Tab-separated table of C-alpha atoms and ligand atoms in Angstrom:
chain	number	residue	atom	x	y	z
A	1	MET	CA	48.845	23.721	15.989
A	2	SER	CA	46.602	21.862	14.534
A	3	PHE	CA	46.773	17.683	13.859
A	4	ILE	CA	43.834	17.729	11.238
A	5	LEU	CA	43.610	19.112	8.104
A	6	ILE	CA	39.961	19.755	6.585
A	7	GLU	CA	38.945	20.177	3.042
A	8	LYS	CA	35.430	20.370	1.737
A	9	SER	CA	34.445	19.909	-1.959
A	10	ASN	CA	31.570	19.081	-3.397
A	11	HIS	CA	29.604	17.522	-0.955
A	12	VAL	CA	32.673	15.661	0.464
A	13	THR	CA	34.670	16.470	3.751
A	14	THR	CA	38.370	15.145	3.506
A	15	ILE	CA	40.156	14.983	7.028
A	16	THR	CA	43.357	14.616	6.888
A	17	ILE	CA	45.493	13.406	9.713
A	18	ASN	CA	48.834	15.280	10.049
A	19	ARG	CA	51.249	14.560	12.599
A	20	PRO	CA	53.594	12.781	9.971
A	21	GLU	CA	57.063	13.761	12.015
A	22	ALA	CA	55.642	10.802	14.901
A	23	LEU	CA	53.860	9.176	11.590
A	24	ASN	CA	50.203	10.228	12.384
A	25	ALA	CA	50.209	8.407	16.165
A	26	MET	CA	47.573	9.647	18.066
A	27	ASN	CA	47.782	11.471	21.541
A	28	LEU	CA	44.759	12.796	23.559
A	29	ILE	CA	44.755	16.224	21.743
A	30	VAL	CA	45.112	14.442	17.894
A	31	VAL	CA	42.012	12.444	19.472
A	32	GLY	CA	39.695	15.242	19.854
A	33	GLU	CA	41.255	17.651	16.783
A	34	LEU	CA	39.603	14.714	14.830
A	35	HIS	CA	36.498	14.161	16.685
A	36	LYS	CA	36.013	17.637	16.408
A	37	ALA	CA	36.423	17.106	12.561
A	38	VAL	CA	34.093	14.214	12.354
A	39	GLN	CA	31.685	15.975	14.296
A	40	THR	CA	31.596	18.982	12.175
A	41	ALA	CA	31.154	16.778	9.241
A	42	VAL	CA	28.146	14.653	10.204
A	43	SER	CA	26.496	17.673	11.214
A	44	ASP	CA	26.867	19.285	7.895
A	45	ALA	CA	23.739	18.734	6.009
A	46	GLU	CA	25.499	19.266	2.414
A	47	ILE	CA	28.116	16.900	3.335
A	48	GLY	CA	27.383	13.123	1.726
A	49	ALA	CA	30.785	11.480	2.364
A	50	ILE	CA	33.376	11.655	4.406
A	51	ILE	CA	37.268	10.241	3.593
A	52	ILE	CA	39.959	10.096	6.366
A	53	THR	CA	43.353	9.629	5.829
A	54	GLY	CA	47.004	10.640	6.917
A	55	ALA	CA	49.395	13.102	6.191
A	56	GLY	CA	52.963	11.602	4.136
A	57	ASP	CA	53.425	9.000	2.056
A	58	LYS	CA	54.321	6.292	4.845
A	59	SER	CA	51.663	6.239	7.272
A	60	PHE	CA	48.068	6.723	8.116
A	61	VAL	CA	48.175	6.347	11.927
A	62	ALA	CA	50.951	4.317	13.398
A	63	GLY	CA	48.684	3.704	16.094
A	64	ALA	CA	48.142	5.677	19.299
A	65	ASP	CA	50.947	7.740	20.946
A	66	ILE	CA	53.186	5.120	22.997
A	67	LYS	CA	55.301	7.733	24.530
A	68	ALA	CA	52.264	9.094	25.638
A	69	MET	CA	50.689	5.598	27.150
A	70	SER	CA	53.846	5.052	28.668
A	71	GLN	CA	53.089	7.216	31.274
A	72	MET	CA	49.326	6.925	31.791
A	73	THR	CA	48.133	5.668	34.941
A	74	LYS	CA	44.967	3.565	35.107
A	75	THR	CA	42.763	6.486	35.264
A	76	ALA	CA	44.541	8.424	32.452
A	77	ALA	CA	44.561	4.884	30.399
A	78	ARG	CA	40.309	4.877	30.780
A	79	GLU	CA	40.086	8.397	29.548
A	80	PHE	CA	42.272	7.917	26.370
A	81	GLY	CA	40.291	4.634	25.740
A	82	ARG	CA	37.130	6.344	26.037
A	83	ALA	CA	37.976	9.025	23.801
A	84	GLY	CA	39.114	6.343	21.266
A	85	HIS	CA	35.583	4.730	21.608
A	86	ASP	CA	33.680	7.927	21.267
A	87	LEU	CA	35.696	8.916	17.877
A	88	LEU	CA	35.213	5.529	16.293
A	89	ASN	CA	31.382	4.873	17.571
A	90	LEU	CA	30.999	8.329	16.029
A	91	ILE	CA	32.408	7.548	12.579
A	92	GLU	CA	31.070	4.370	12.949
A	93	ASN	CA	27.400	6.079	13.300
A	94	SER	CA	28.166	8.629	10.640
A	95	PRO	CA	25.048	8.787	8.594
A	96	ASN	CA	26.702	9.072	5.525
A	97	PRO	CA	29.781	6.577	4.056
A	98	VAL	CA	33.213	7.207	5.781
A	99	ILE	CA	35.783	6.232	3.653
A	100	ALA	CA	39.239	5.485	4.676
A	101	ALA	CA	42.011	5.932	2.525
A	102	ILE	CA	45.111	3.762	4.105
A	103	ASN	CA	48.324	5.248	2.995
A	104	GLY	CA	50.913	3.235	4.625
A	105	PHE	CA	51.505	2.128	8.260
A	106	ALA	CA	48.015	1.301	9.912
A	107	LEU	CA	49.309	-0.200	12.969
A	108	GLY	CA	47.170	-0.667	16.552
A	109	GLY	CA	44.912	2.382	16.508
A	110	GLY	CA	45.193	3.125	12.778
A	111	THR	CA	44.090	-0.300	11.926
A	112	GLU	CA	41.095	0.297	14.148
A	113	ILE	CA	40.388	3.839	13.379
A	114	SER	CA	40.305	2.232	9.724
A	115	LEU	CA	37.868	-0.555	11.455
A	116	ALA	CA	34.991	1.940	12.525
A	117	CYS	CA	34.841	3.384	8.426
A	118	HIS	CA	32.929	1.799	6.458
A	119	ILE	CA	35.114	1.372	3.124
A	120	ARG	CA	38.569	0.718	3.380
A	121	LEU	CA	41.082	1.716	0.311
A	122	ALA	CA	44.382	0.559	0.588
A	123	ALA	CA	47.462	1.435	-1.055
A	124	GLU	CA	49.759	-0.792	-1.829
A	125	ASN	CA	52.516	-0.002	0.476
A	126	ALA	CA	49.466	-0.194	3.315
A	127	ILE	CA	50.435	-2.144	6.348
A	128	PHE	CA	48.031	-3.514	9.092
A	129	GLY	CA	48.482	-4.843	12.773
A	130	GLN	CA	47.005	-4.957	16.228
A	131	PRO	CA	50.544	-5.040	17.795
A	132	GLU	CA	49.179	-4.297	21.675
A	133	VAL	CA	50.680	-7.252	23.048
A	134	LYS	CA	54.162	-6.825	22.091
A	135	LEU	CA	53.469	-3.676	24.732
A	136	GLY	CA	52.023	-5.791	27.187
A	137	LEU	CA	48.422	-3.833	26.289
A	138	ILE	CA	45.356	-4.890	24.174
A	139	PRO	CA	43.687	-3.366	21.464
A	140	GLY	CA	41.936	-0.125	23.361
A	141	TRP	CA	39.870	0.906	20.679
A	142	GLY	CA	37.669	-1.871	19.725
A	143	GLY	CA	40.068	-3.720	18.116
A	144	THR	CA	38.836	-7.193	19.916
A	145	GLN	CA	35.122	-6.460	18.418
A	146	ARG	CA	35.682	-4.649	15.464
A	147	LEU	CA	38.056	-7.118	13.727
A	148	ALA	CA	36.692	-10.522	14.616
A	149	ARG	CA	33.271	-9.224	12.878
A	150	LEU	CA	34.984	-8.167	9.943
A	151	VAL	CA	37.785	-10.613	9.179
A	152	GLY	CA	36.131	-13.565	11.400
A	153	LYS	CA	37.144	-14.841	14.785
A	154	GLY	CA	40.500	-17.280	13.941
A	155	LYS	CA	41.823	-13.901	11.945
A	156	ALA	CA	40.988	-11.657	14.438
A	157	ILE	CA	42.544	-13.734	17.397
A	158	GLU	CA	45.982	-14.399	15.125
A	159	MET	CA	46.460	-11.185	14.292
A	160	ILE	CA	46.066	-9.494	17.866
A	161	ALA	CA	47.200	-12.606	20.152
A	162	GLY	CA	49.934	-13.156	17.206
A	163	GLY	CA	50.720	-9.377	17.275
A	164	GLY	CA	51.940	-9.282	13.759
A	165	ILE	CA	51.743	-7.588	10.485
A	166	ILE	CA	50.239	-7.998	7.153
A	167	LYS	CA	50.808	-6.434	3.870
A	168	SER	CA	47.488	-4.626	1.677
A	169	ASP	CA	47.464	-7.975	-0.012
A	170	GLU	CA	46.687	-10.067	2.500
A	171	ALA	CA	44.740	-7.237	4.349
A	172	LEU	CA	42.312	-7.463	0.755
A	173	ARG	CA	42.333	-11.583	1.022
A	174	ILE	CA	41.158	-11.801	4.307
A	175	GLY	CA	38.525	-9.255	3.402
A	176	LEU	CA	39.659	-6.252	5.883
A	177	VAL	CA	40.179	-3.678	2.970
A	178	ASN	CA	37.810	-3.182	-0.067
A	179	GLN	CA	40.345	-2.526	-2.406
A	180	VAL	CA	44.319	-2.278	-2.901
A	181	VAL	CA	45.973	0.443	-5.236
A	182	GLU	CA	49.091	2.059	-5.916
A	183	PRO	CA	49.975	4.749	-3.791
A	184	SER	CA	49.615	7.699	-6.127
A	185	ASP	CA	45.948	6.555	-7.203
A	186	LEU	CA	44.527	6.082	-3.568
A	187	ILE	CA	43.258	9.352	-2.970
A	188	PRO	CA	42.023	9.330	-6.485
A	189	LEU	CA	40.507	6.495	-5.922
A	190	ALA	CA	38.677	7.670	-2.949
A	191	ASN	CA	37.497	10.683	-4.654
A	192	LYS	CA	36.074	8.852	-7.564
A	193	LEU	CA	34.091	6.811	-4.821
A	194	ALA	CA	32.595	9.719	-2.892
A	195	GLU	CA	31.798	11.433	-5.999
A	196	LYS	CA	29.415	8.081	-7.028
A	197	ILE	CA	27.996	7.915	-3.435
A	198	ILE	CA	26.855	11.593	-3.813
A	199	GLN	CA	25.463	11.524	-6.892
A	200	ASN	CA	22.697	8.682	-5.240
A	201	GLY	CA	19.771	9.530	-3.072
A	202	PRO	CA	21.238	11.451	-0.090
A	203	ALA	CA	18.481	9.867	1.955
A	204	ALA	CA	18.439	6.015	0.383
A	205	VAL	CA	22.378	5.933	0.675
A	206	ARG	CA	21.706	7.171	4.592
A	207	VAL	CA	18.961	4.661	5.196
A	208	ALA	CA	20.622	1.551	3.524
A	209	LEU	CA	23.528	2.650	5.407
A	210	ASP	CA	21.349	2.197	9.281
A	211	CYS	CA	19.979	-0.480	7.809
A	212	ILE	CA	23.172	-2.001	7.309
A	213	ARG	CA	24.340	-0.971	10.522
A	214	ARG	CA	21.623	-1.578	12.632
A	215	GLY	CA	21.217	-5.149	10.915
A	216	GLN	CA	24.314	-6.221	12.315
A	217	ASP	CA	22.807	-6.327	15.992
A	218	LEU	CA	19.721	-8.130	14.947
A	219	SER	CA	18.688	-11.614	14.306
A	220	LEU	CA	17.826	-12.112	10.286
A	221	THR	CA	13.986	-12.150	10.868
A	222	GLU	CA	14.450	-8.372	12.804
A	223	GLY	CA	16.637	-7.067	10.075
A	224	LEU	CA	14.283	-7.630	7.492
A	225	GLU	CA	11.402	-5.796	9.439
A	226	TYR	CA	13.376	-2.965	9.667
A	227	GLU	CA	14.665	-2.848	6.129
A	228	LEU	CA	10.867	-3.375	4.758
A	229	GLU	CA	9.756	-0.700	7.183
A	230	ALA	CA	12.730	1.708	5.972
A	231	PHE	CA	12.233	0.795	1.770
A	232	SER	CA	8.418	1.922	2.747
A	233	GLN	CA	9.325	4.971	4.126
A	234	LEU	CA	11.183	6.029	1.335
A	235	PHE	CA	7.964	5.926	-0.502
A	236	GLY	CA	6.339	8.954	-1.659
A	237	THR	CA	9.425	11.528	-0.924
A	238	ALA	CA	10.649	13.881	-2.937
A	239	GLU	CA	13.901	12.425	-2.882
A	240	MET	CA	12.136	9.018	-4.822
A	241	LEU	CA	9.576	10.487	-6.922
A	242	GLU	CA	12.518	12.123	-8.716
A	243	GLY	CA	14.517	8.944	-9.167
A	244	THR	CA	12.124	7.388	-10.294
A	245	LYS	CA	11.249	9.904	-12.965
A	246	ALA	CA	14.226	10.545	-14.242
A	247	PHE	CA	14.120	6.965	-14.950
A	248	VAL	CA	11.456	6.905	-17.092
A	249	GLU	CA	11.874	10.248	-18.542
A	250	LYS	CA	15.395	8.875	-19.087
A	251	ARG	CA	17.306	11.520	-17.502
A	252	PRO	CA	19.759	11.753	-14.823
A	253	PRO	CA	18.102	12.143	-11.454
A	254	LYS	CA	18.758	15.593	-9.868
A	255	PHE	CA	19.300	15.093	-6.241
A	256	ARG	CA	21.489	17.616	-5.056
B	301	DAK	N1	53.796	6.271	18.675
B	301	DAK	C1	54.656	7.370	19.168
B	301	DAK	N2	55.140	7.778	18.361
B	301	DAK	C2	55.661	6.769	17.286
B	301	DAK	C3	54.435	6.005	17.002
B	301	DAK	C4	54.007	5.634	17.916
B	301	DAK	N3	52.693	5.019	17.935
B	301	DAK	N4	54.923	5.370	15.878
B	301	DAK	C5	55.921	6.117	15.516
B	301	DAK	N5	56.264	6.766	16.268
B	301	DAK	C6	57.477	8.117	15.910
B	301	DAK	C7	58.851	7.438	16.728
B	301	DAK	O1	59.252	7.408	17.544
B	301	DAK	C8	59.756	8.316	15.449
B	301	DAK	O2	59.586	9.667	16.096
B	301	DAK	P1	60.793	9.912	16.897
B	301	DAK	O3	61.670	9.118	17.475
B	301	DAK	O4	62.405	9.957	15.817
B	301	DAK	O5	60.811	11.513	17.538
B	301	DAK	C9	58.839	8.564	14.336
B	301	DAK	O6	57.451	8.115	14.641
B	301	DAK	C10	59.530	8.073	13.231
B	301	DAK	O7	59.299	6.580	13.475
B	301	DAK	P2	59.970	5.163	13.466
B	301	DAK	O8	61.771	6.200	13.208
B	301	DAK	O9	60.220	4.443	14.344
B	301	DAK	O10	60.461	5.294	11.878
B	301	DAK	P3	60.613	3.604	10.965
B	301	DAK	O11	60.023	3.907	9.782
B	301	DAK	O12	61.538	3.312	11.518
B	301	DAK	O13	59.340	2.714	12.064
B	301	DAK	C11	57.150	1.526	12.436
B	301	DAK	C12	58.144	2.502	11.061
B	301	DAK	C13	55.682	1.864	12.251
B	301	DAK	C14	57.329	0.583	12.220
B	301	DAK	C15	57.394	1.731	13.767
B	301	DAK	O14	57.580	3.241	13.716
B	301	DAK	C16	56.713	1.550	14.956
B	301	DAK	O15	56.794	0.195	15.319
B	301	DAK	N6	56.121	2.390	15.244
B	301	DAK	C17	55.092	1.561	16.766
B	301	DAK	C18	53.664	1.160	15.576
B	301	DAK	C19	52.964	0.325	17.005
B	301	DAK	O16	53.421	-0.464	17.898
B	301	DAK	N7	51.891	0.984	16.701
B	301	DAK	C20	50.474	0.621	17.996
B	301	DAK	C21	50.511	1.047	19.445
B	301	DAK	S1	49.870	0.233	20.658
B	301	DAK	C22	44.282	1.683	24.899
B	301	DAK	C23	43.881	2.678	24.168
B	301	DAK	C24	44.344	2.397	22.904
B	301	DAK	C25	45.228	1.542	23.090
B	301	DAK	C26	45.401	0.401	23.721
B	301	DAK	C27	44.709	0.553	24.410
B	301	DAK	N8	43.331	1.707	26.235
B	301	DAK	C28	43.343	3.009	26.666
B	301	DAK	C29	43.097	0.821	27.075
B	301	DAK	C30	45.795	1.242	21.260
B	301	DAK	C31	47.047	1.082	20.999
B	301	DAK	C32	48.167	1.245	20.162
B	301	DAK	O17	47.628	1.823	18.994
């Protein structure tokens, strides 16, 4: 049985983590299937945006599978941790934007998956948390690194060391999510945003994303140089010529 549903429509792939009976908790099989689905979407030249969500109306991902982890040796835990890192790095390094549509519980590994996505949209019933310390663990899929980079060290330490949960309004307030909407509006909003992205110059979107991502690991001076080079490289491309010509001719550009 597949734990992943994939829908491809109009340059957008929607990937649904489908294990609702366990609130979409992630075991090694689910991690592997999600990795394969994301790999297929990022390798598809036709795809310009990816949406990741959870099946059902209660949960995005309620975390790594605690029952499976309770049986793991140190070696198995390292393998599980590595598989999670590989998956989340794949998402973060996707050439095209990945949107997390967070439809309920996003706990532990669930928050961590959303952190690897480029844009986080949440339903009003979304609940975030890094409760691993309550299990005698720490976040193992990048939470100690990505959360602090997104919301700042103080908030990250409060969430990780406290192990508490935060609701969607607080997540919005601290910058953990981009927008909060009614549950029924979540997927339509994700689709609307994806639609907006795919209407833009595909290479320009990819290059902009790459600059932002690379800039996180560079000094401002190095990042600005990187941007300057990337910006210049776009000049004279068919895409750039079409975009600027369409503006002059007062018509929408045809990029795809
Ligand atoms: N794992 C396994 N099963 C889970 C689960 C999880 N994380 N969350 C929910 N389920 C299962 C429940 O066991 C239950 O199944 P049955 O026992 O009935 O068969 C079913 O989903 C429905 O859950 P509940 O009956 O509990 O539903 P409620 O509405 O009452 O409660 C809840 C919802 C989300 C508040 C509750 O299920 C809950 O507290 N779940 C656990 C949330 C959590 O603590 N998540 C963080 C997991 S720790 C590492 C790699 C990765 C990680 C760490 C280290 N390395 C290898 C180093 C990551 C760790 C985590 O993500």
